[in-house]
XYZ file of C-alpha atoms in Angstrom:
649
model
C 164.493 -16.731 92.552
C 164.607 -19.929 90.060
C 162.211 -20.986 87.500
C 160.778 -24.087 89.394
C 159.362 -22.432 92.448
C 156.633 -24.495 93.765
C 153.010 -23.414 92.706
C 150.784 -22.754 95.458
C 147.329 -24.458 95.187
C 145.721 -21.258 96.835
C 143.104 -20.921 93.645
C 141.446 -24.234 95.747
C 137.795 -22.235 95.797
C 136.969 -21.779 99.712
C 134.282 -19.795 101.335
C 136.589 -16.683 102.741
C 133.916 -13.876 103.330
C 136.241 -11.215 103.993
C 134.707 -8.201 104.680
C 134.978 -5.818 102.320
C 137.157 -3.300 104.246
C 140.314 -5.029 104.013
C 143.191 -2.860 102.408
C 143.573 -5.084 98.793
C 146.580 -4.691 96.575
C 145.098 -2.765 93.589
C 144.774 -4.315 90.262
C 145.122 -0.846 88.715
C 148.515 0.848 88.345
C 149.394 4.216 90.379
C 146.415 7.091 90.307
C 148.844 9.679 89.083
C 145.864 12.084 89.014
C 144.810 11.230 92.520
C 148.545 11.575 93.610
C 148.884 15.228 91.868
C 145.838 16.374 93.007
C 146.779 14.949 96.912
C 149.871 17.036 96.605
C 148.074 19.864 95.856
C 145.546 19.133 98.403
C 148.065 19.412 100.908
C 149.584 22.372 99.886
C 146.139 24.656 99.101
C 143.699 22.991 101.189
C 141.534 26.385 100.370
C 141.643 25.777 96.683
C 139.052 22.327 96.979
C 135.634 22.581 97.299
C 133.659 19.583 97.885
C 136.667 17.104 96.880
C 136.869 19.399 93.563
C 140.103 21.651 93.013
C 138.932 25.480 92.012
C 141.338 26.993 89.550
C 140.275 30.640 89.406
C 141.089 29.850 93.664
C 144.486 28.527 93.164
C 145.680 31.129 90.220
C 144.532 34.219 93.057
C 146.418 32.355 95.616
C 149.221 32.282 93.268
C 148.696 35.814 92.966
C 146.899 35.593 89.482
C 143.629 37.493 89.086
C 141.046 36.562 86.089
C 140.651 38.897 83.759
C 137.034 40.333 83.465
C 137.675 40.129 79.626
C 138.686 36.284 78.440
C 140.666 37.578 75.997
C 142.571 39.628 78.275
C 143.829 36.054 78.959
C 145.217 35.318 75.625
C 149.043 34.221 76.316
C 152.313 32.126 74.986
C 151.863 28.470 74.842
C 152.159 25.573 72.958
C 148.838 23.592 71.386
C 147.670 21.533 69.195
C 144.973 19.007 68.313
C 144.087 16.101 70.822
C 147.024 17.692 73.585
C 143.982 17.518 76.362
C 143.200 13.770 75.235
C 147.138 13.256 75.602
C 147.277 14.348 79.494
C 143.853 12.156 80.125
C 145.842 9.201 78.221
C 149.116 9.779 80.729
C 146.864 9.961 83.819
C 144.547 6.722 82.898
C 145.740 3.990 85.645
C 147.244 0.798 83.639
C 145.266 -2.573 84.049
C 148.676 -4.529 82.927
C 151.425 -5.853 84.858
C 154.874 -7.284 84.336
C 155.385 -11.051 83.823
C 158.781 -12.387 84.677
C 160.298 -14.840 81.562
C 163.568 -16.087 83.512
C 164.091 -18.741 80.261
C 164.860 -15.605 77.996
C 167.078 -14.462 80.900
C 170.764 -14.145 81.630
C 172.191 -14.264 85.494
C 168.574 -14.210 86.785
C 169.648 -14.691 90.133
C 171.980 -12.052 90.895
C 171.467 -8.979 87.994
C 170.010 -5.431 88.746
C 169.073 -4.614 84.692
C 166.174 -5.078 83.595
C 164.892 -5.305 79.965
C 160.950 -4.793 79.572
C 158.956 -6.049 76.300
C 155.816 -4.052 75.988
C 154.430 -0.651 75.057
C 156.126 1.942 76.564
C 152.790 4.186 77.489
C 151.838 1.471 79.774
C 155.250 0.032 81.404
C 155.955 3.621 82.392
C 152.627 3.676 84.389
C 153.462 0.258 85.763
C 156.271 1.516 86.833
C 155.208 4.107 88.375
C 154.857 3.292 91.943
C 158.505 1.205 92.239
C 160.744 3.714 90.121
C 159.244 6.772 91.251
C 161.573 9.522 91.507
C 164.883 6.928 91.451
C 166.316 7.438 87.902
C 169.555 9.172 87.431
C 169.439 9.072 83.649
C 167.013 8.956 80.924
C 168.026 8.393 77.289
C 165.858 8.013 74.628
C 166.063 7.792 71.030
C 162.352 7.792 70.089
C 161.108 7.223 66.203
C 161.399 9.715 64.202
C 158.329 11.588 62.259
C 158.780 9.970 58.557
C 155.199 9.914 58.503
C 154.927 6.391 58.292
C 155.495 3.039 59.864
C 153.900 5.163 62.920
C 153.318 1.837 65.536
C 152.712 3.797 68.069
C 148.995 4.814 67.649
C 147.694 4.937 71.409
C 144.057 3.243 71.874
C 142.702 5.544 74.818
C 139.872 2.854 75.227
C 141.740 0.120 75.725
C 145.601 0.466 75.799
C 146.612 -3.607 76.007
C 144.387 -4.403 73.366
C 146.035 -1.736 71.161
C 149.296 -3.565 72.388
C 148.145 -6.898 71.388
C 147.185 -5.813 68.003
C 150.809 -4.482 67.076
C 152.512 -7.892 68.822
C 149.989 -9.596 66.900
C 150.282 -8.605 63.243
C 152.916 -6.819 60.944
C 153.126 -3.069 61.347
C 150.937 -1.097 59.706
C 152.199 2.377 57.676
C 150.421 5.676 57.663
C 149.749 6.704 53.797
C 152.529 9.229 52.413
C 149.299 11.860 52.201
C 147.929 11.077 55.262
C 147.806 15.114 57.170
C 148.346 15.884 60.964
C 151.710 13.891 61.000
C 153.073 16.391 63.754
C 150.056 16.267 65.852
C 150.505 12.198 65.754
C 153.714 12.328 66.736
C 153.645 15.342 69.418
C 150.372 12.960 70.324
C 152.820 9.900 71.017
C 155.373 11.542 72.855
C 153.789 13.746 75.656
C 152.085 11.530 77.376
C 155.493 9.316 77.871
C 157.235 12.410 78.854
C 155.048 13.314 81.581
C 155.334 9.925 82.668
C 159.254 9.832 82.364
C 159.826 13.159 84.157
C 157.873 11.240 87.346
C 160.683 8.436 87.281
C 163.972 10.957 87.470
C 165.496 11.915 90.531
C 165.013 15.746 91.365
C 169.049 15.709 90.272
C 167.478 13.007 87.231
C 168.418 14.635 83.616
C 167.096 13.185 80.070
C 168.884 12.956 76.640
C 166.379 12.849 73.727
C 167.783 12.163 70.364
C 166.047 13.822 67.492
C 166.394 14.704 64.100
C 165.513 18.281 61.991
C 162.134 17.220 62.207
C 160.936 17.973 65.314
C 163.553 19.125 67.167
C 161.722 22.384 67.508
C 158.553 20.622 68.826
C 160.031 18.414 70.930
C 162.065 21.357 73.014
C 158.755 22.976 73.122
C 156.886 20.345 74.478
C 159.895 19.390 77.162
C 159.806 23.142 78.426
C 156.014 22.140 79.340
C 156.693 18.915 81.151
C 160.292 19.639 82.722
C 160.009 23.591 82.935
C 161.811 26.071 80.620
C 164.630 26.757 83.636
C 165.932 23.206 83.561
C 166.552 23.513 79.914
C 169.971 22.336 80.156
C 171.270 22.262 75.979
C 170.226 21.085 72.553
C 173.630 19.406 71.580
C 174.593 18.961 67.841
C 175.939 15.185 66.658
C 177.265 14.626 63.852
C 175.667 11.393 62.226
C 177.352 10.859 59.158
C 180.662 12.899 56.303
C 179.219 11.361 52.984
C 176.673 14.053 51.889
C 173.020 13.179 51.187
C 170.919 13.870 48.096
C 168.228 16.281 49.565
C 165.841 18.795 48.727
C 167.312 22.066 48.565
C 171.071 20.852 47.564
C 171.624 21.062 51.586
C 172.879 17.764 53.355
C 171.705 17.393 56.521
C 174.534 15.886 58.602
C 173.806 16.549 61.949
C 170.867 15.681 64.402
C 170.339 16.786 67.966
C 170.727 15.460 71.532
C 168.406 17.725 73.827
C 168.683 17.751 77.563
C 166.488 18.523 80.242
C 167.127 18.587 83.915
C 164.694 17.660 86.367
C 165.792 20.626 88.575
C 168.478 22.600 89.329
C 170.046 20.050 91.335
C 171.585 17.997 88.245
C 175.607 18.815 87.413
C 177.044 17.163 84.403
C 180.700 16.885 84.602
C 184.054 14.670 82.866
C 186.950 13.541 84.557
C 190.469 14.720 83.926
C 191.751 17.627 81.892
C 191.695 21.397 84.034
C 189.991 21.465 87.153
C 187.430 23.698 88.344
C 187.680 22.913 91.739
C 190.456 21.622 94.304
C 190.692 20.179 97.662
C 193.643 19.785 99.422
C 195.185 18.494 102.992
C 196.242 22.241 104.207
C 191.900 23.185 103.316
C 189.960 19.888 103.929
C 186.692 20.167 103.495
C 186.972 23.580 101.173
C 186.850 22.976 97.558
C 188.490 26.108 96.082
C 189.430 27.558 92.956
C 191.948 30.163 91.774
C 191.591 33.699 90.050
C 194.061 35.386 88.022
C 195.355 38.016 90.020
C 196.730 40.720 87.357
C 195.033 43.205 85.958
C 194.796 44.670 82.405
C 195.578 47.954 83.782
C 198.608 50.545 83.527
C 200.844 50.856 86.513
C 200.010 55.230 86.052
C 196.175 54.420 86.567
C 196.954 51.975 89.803
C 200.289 52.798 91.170
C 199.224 50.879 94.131
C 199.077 47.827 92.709
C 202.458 48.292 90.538
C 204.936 46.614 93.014
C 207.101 43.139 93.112
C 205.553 40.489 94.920
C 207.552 38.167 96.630
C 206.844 34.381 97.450
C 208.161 34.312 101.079
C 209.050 30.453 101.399
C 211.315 30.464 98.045
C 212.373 34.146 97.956
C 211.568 34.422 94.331
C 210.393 37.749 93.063
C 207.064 38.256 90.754
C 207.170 42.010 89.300
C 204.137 43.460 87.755
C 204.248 44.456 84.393
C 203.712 48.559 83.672
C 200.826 47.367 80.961
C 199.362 45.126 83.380
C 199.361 45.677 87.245
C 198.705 43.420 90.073
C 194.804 43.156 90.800
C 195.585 43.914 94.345
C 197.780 46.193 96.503
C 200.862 45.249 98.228
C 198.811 45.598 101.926
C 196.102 43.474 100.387
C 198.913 40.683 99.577
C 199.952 40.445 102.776
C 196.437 40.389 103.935
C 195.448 37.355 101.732
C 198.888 35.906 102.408
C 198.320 35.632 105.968
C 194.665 34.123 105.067
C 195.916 31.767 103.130
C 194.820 32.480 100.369
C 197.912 33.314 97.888
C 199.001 30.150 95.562
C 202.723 30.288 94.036
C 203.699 28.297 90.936
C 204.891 25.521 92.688
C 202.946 24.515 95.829
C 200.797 22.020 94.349
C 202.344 19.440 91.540
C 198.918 19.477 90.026
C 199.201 23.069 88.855
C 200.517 24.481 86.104
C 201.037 28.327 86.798
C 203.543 30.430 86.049
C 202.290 33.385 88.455
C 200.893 34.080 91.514
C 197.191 33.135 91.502
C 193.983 33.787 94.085
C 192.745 31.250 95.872
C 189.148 31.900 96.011
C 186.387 29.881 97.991
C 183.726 32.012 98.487
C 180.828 30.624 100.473
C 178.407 29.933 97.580
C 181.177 28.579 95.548
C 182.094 25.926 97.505
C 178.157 24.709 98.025
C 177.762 24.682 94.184
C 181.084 23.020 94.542
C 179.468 20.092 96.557
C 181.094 16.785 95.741
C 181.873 18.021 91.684
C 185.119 18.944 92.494
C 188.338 17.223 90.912
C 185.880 17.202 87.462
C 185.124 19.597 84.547
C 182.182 20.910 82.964
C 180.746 18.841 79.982
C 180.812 20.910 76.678
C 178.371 20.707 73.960
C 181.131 20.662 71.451
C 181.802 16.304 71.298
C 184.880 14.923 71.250
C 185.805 14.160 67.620
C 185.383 9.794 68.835
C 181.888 10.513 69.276
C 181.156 7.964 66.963
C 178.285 8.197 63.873
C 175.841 5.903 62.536
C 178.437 4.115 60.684
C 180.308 3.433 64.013
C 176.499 1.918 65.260
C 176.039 0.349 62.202
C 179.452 -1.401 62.508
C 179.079 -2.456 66.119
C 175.928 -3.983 65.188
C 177.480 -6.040 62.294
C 180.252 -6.988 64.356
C 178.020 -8.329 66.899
C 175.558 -10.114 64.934
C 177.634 -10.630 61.408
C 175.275 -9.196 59.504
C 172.920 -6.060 60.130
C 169.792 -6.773 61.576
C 168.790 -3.378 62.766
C 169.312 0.534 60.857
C 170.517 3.185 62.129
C 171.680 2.693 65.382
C 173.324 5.357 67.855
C 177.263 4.960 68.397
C 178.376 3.306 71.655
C 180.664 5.994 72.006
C 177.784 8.571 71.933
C 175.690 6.578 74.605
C 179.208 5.988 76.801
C 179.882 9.881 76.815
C 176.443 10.629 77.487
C 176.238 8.390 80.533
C 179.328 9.026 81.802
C 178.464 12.811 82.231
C 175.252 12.684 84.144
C 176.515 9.410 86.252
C 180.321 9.850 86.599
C 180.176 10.773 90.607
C 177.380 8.349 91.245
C 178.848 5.532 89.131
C 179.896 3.508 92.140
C 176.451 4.484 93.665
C 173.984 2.286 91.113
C 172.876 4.966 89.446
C 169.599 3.588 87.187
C 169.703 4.520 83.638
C 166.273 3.942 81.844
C 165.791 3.875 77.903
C 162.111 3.720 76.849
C 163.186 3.534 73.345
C 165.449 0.893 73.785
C 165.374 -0.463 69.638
C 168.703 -2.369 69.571
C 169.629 -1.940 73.552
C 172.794 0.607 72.609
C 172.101 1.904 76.044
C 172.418 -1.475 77.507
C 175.669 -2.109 75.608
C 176.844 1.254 77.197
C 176.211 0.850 80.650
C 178.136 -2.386 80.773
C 180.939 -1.280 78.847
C 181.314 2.060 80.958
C 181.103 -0.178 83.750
C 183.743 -2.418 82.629
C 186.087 0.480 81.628
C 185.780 2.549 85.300
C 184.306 0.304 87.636
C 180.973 1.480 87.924
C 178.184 -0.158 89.675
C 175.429 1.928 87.007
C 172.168 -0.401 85.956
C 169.846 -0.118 83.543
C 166.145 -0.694 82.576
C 165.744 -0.918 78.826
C 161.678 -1.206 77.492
C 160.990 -2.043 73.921
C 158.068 -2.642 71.774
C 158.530 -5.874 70.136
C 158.018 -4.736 66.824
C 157.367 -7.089 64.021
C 160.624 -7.338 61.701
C 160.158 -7.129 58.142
C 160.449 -10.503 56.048
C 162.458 -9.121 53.947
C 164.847 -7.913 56.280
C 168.342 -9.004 57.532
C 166.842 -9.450 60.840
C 164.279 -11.511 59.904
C 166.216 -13.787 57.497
C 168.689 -13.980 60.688
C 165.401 -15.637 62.831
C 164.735 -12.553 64.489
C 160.953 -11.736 64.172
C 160.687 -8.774 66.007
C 163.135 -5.538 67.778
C 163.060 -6.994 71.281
C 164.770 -10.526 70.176
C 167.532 -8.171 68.482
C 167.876 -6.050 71.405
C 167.973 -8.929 74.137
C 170.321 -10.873 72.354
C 172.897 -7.956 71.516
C 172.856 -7.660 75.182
C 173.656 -11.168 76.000
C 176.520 -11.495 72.918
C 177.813 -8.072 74.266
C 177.929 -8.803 78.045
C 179.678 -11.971 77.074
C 182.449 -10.330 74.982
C 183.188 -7.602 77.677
C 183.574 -10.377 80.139
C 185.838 -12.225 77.766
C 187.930 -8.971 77.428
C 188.062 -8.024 81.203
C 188.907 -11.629 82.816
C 190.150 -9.835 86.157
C 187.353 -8.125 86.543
C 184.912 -10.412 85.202
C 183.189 -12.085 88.159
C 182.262 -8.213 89.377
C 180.917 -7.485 86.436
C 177.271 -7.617 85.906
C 176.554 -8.141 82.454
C 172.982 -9.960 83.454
C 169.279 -8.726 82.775
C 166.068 -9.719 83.872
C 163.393 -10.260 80.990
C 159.802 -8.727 81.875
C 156.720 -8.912 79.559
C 154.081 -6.868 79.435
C 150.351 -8.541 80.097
C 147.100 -8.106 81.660
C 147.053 -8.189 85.581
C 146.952 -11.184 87.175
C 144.200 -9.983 89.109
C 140.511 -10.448 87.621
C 139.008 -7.112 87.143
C 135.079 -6.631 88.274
C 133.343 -5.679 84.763
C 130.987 -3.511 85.635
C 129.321 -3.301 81.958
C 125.397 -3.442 81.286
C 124.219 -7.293 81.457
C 121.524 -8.115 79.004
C 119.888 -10.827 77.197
C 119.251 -14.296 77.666
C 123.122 -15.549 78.980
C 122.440 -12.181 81.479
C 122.144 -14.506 84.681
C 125.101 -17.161 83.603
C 127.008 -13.854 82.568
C 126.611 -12.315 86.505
C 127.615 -15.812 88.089
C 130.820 -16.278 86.284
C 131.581 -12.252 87.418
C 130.736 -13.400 90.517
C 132.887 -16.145 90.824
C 135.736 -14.171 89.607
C 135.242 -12.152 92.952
C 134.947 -15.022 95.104
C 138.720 -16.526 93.184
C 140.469 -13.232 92.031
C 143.420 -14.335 91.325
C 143.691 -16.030 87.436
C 144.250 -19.701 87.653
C 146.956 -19.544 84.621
C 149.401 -17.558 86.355
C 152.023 -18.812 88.651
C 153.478 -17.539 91.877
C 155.958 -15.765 90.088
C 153.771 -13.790 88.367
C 151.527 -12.880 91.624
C 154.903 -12.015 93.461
C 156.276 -9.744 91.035
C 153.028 -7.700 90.553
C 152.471 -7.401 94.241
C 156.476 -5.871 94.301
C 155.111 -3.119 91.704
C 152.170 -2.245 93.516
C 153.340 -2.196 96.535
C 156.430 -0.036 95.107
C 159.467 -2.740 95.360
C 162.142 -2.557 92.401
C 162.155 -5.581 89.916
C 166.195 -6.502 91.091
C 165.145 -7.564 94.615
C 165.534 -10.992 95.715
C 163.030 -13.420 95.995
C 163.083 -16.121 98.808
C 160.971 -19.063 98.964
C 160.161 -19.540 102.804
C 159.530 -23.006 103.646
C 156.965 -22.965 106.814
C 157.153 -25.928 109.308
C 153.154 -26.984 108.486
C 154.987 -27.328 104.834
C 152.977 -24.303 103.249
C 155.660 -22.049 101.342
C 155.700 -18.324 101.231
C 157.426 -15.999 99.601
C 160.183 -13.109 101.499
C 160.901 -9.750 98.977
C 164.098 -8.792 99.326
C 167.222 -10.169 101.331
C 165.988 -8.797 104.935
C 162.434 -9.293 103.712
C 160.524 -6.377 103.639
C 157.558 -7.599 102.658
C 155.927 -11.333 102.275
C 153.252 -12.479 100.041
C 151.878 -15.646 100.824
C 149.417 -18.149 98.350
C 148.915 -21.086 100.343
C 145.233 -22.104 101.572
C 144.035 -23.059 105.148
C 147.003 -20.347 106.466
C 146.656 -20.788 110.699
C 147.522 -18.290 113.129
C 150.336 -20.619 113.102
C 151.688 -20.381 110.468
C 151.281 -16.369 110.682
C 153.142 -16.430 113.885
C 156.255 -18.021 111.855
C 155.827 -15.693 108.989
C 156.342 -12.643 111.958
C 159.583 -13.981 113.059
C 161.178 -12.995 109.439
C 159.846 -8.967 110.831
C 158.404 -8.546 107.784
C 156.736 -4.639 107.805
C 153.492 -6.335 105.841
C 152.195 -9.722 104.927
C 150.381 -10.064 101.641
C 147.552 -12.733 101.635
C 145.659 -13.838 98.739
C 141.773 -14.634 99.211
C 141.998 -18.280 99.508
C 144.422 -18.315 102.069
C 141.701 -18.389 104.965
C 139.141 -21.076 105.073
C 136.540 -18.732 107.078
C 136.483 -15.565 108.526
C 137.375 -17.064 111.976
C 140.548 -18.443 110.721
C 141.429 -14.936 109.029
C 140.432 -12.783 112.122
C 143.014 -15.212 114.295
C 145.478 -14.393 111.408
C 145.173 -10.608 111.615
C 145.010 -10.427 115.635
C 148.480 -12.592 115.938
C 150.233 -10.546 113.311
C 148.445 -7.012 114.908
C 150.174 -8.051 118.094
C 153.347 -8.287 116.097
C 152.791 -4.736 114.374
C 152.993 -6.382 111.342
C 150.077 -5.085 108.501
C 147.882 -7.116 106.424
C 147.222 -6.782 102.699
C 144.734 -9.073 100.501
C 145.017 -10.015 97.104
């Protein structure tokens, strides 16, 4: 999709009349509290009363009984001040949407990244219905609790308007004595979790860097929204070797990268180095693994098992030792022999044995096997090329020639991270999403993973563009806020990687689409108390605003992106520009169109009948595309015939 599509004049006021029963794309994002409680719905239809779920019903069909006494129901769990406020705040629906700025873009055309400017609160909600359950990878490295510079207060009233306030004006710092700077914090934080853990794939994991502070807090609140089982690890990093002056003479050199699974389903694993697991031509299809087969026992206490063995294709002999027998008996050997199931130093060039092993592929092996073998398990101990801050630091003034942002997270780090939770999907387009994105390390990652193994992995970076000091680097540089830094370290990195990988270049996507966060494009019916003198003027203009819903300073790209979200369509697909023989233009989502939205007034059954021969499952109208109800209901009936929905704007 370019930047000059044509601008439909659909906002032409007509007299449509549609009845009010049409299906309309909402202006609201996903109902995640409607969507829970459906879920739940279906599974305890007993438990609702009256459209109302009844806890004490569900906790006895769980097979939880009330305690006559309440404080017979005093038990572990983790609480503190405004935590209920914090699951209303993750559950109110989003009245924003995502505007697409192709100017601030690289390789509009043909990228799958995405970089999002807005609060994170609400672009998680927007995102909602498109992303659901279709991340890999989550990596986040959120602020950490200083106590001040805290921008992200939430407004529960009115969430954009909170948003607009920070974009608006330098950031405002919490006093040094101000109290309650954990509750703030744990107050920020679990509502975008619970939002996150929607977005990963039930074999998703997340990587939350995080300091001393809160570390404790943090796991604590992640055993809540991912479940203490998929606790996965709380891995040290090493951030920096000069010691710090601190309280307590202690120097605090290492933070924290803690990881949470979205079920059992997620594996981390590495390439190279031992192998777990092994498949070979003489076993296709049987991933196996070998056991020592001695036995750290006397040849007096198993005499049995105190005997030669013999490899029968080479002759060569194997004798046990008196200290340490066999872990089988001779008739056992020729037992396993026959099955298969003896390996000799020697048969395979890959391993390096000196004994006789077992080959071992027990059923419930080889399905936890699944497609990881060939890899090893990822240990919490990091390679010593981890990189530290001063690595980050480094790559950032190498970038940018001077440094315009503090503190940032090694490439190395991100790379090694990435790699484990993506390295058997990475030719699949694994999704890895940082909500946190501050100077887009993430986004430097991914490409330069890609670049090094040939991965097909893309990433969604959000950021809040946060003011920049003026009397910092960044802003003496011309950058005035985070997101500038982080979108152009993308576009300086993705250039140098191509540079450095000419072969390859031309497969390489080192592109990313821009999207900002702002009010819908749909006017939303206020519904507030109407008094005083302007009351009647007041009720017309409302009025009007149903009658022309759509907001007359937004263009067609705008419209056509927001219907995508709603209607749960990823950012990266391909937008066509249809040109229709009466010369009206509409608008195909993705490259076998799925879906088309069309703007145009005075649409004719026509026209509809062309639209149908792109098979599009749906056909999104806005209001004004039907003069009168006559010409809609012709509309609808040709596309029924067709079995092709309709959807109004």
């Amino acid at each position: 999709m370019n930047n000059n599509l044509p601008t439909s004049d659909f906002r032409t006021p007509h007299s449509t009349n549609l009845p009010t029963s049409d299906f309309r794309v909402p202006p609201l994002s996903l109902d995640i509290e409607l969507t829970e409680r459906e879920k739940l719905r279906s599974l305890f239809p007993q438990c609702f009363t009256d459209g109302t779920l009844n806890i004490d019903k569900l906790l006895e069909v769980c097979g939880e009984f009330i305690a006559p006494d309440e404080n017979d129901r005093e038990r572990y769990e983790f609480r503190w001040h405004g935590k209920q406020d914090c699951m209303k705040l993750a559950g109110k629906r989003s009245t924003g949407t995502l505007r697409p700025c192709v100017d601030e873009s690289v390789e509009w055309d043909s990228t799958q990244n995405v970089y999002i400017e807005g609060d994170n609160l609400e672009v998680l909600k927007i995102l909602q219905t498109a992303y659901f359950r279709k991340v890999k990878m989550i990596y986040i490295d959120p602020p950490y609790n200083t106590g001040n510079d805290f921008v992200y207060a939430d407004d529960f009233a009115d969430p954009l308007e909170r948003y607009r306030e920070v974009t608006a004006q330098t950031t405002k710092s919490n006093p040094e004595y101000m109290g309650r700077f954990h509750t703030n914090w744990l107050n920020m934080m679990y509502p975008r979790l619970r939002l996150a853990a929607n977005l990963l794939r039930d074999d998703g994991v997340i990587f939350i860097s995080i300091d001393d502070g809160e570390v404790q807090n943090l796991r604590k609140v992640c055993e809540e929204v991912f479940g203490e089982e998929n606790f996965v690890a709380q891995i040290p990093w090493r951030k920096r070797t000069a010691k710090s002056d601190v309280p307590f003479g202690v120097s605090q050199d290492y933070e924290w990268v803690l990881v949470f699974a979205k079920s059992s389903a997620f594996a981390a694993c590495l390439e190279g180095g031992t192998r777990k697991y092994y498949e070979t031509d003489d076993l296709k299809g049987k991933p196996w693994r070998i056991h020592d087969l001695t036995k750290q026992t006397s040849a007096s206490e198993r005499p049995n098992s105190f005997f030669t063995m013999v490899n029968p294709k080479t002759g060569k002999e194997y004798p046990a030792n008196p200290n340490r027998t066999w872990a089988i008996t001779q008739e056992t050997f020729k037992k396993y022999y026959a099955e298969n199931r003896i390996v000799f130093p020697g048969d395979y060039d890959f391993l390096n044995i000196s004994k006789p092993a077992f080959r071992y592929f027990k059923e419930d092996d080889m399905a936890k096997a699944g497609d990881k073998f060939g890899y090893i398990p990822v240990s919490t101990n990091l390679p010593n090329d981890i990189g530290m801050t001063q690595d980050g630091t480094k790559e950032i003034t190498d970038i940018f020639g001077n440094k315009v942002f503090g503190f940032p997270k090694p490439i190395a780090l991100l790379k090694y991270l990435i790699k484990a939770a993506t390295i058997i999907e990475k030719d699949e387009s694994p999704i890895i999403l940082d909500f946190f994105s501050g100077s887009a390390t993430t986004a430097h990652a991914v490409m330069q993973l890609n670049a090094e193994d040939g991965g097909n992995r893309k990433f969604i970076c959000v950021q809040l563009p946060e003011v920049t000091d003026e009397k910092s680097e960044a802003f003496k540089a011309g950058y005035k806020n985070i997101c500038e830094i982080g979108k152009e370290r993308i576009r300086r990195a993705g250039a140098k990687i191509k540079a450095e990988n000419t072969l390859t270049a031309p497969d390489l996507d080192t592109g990313f689409k821009v999207f900002k966060l702002d009010s819908s494009n749909l006017k939303l019916w206020d519904n507030s108390p109407i008094t005083g003198e302007d009351a009647v003027a007041i009720l017309e203009e409302r009025m009007r605003g149903v009658l022309e819903p759509i907001k007359s300073d937004r263009s067609d790209e705008d419209i056509v992106y927001e219907v995508m979200l709603k209607l749960g369509q990823e950012l990266t697909l391909p937008i066509v520009p249809l040109s229709l023989t009466s010369g009206r233009v509409v608008y195909g989502v993705g490259a076998e169109v799925t879906f088309i939205v069309c703007l145009a007034y005075g649409v004719t059954a026509e026209d509809a009948l062309e639209m149908a021969e792109y098979a599009p499952g749906r056909i999104v109208f806005a209001d004004g595309c039907f003069d009168n109800t006559e010409q809609k209901s012709n509309v609808r009936l040709s596309l029924k015939d067709k079995g092709i929905s309709i959807k109004v704007l």
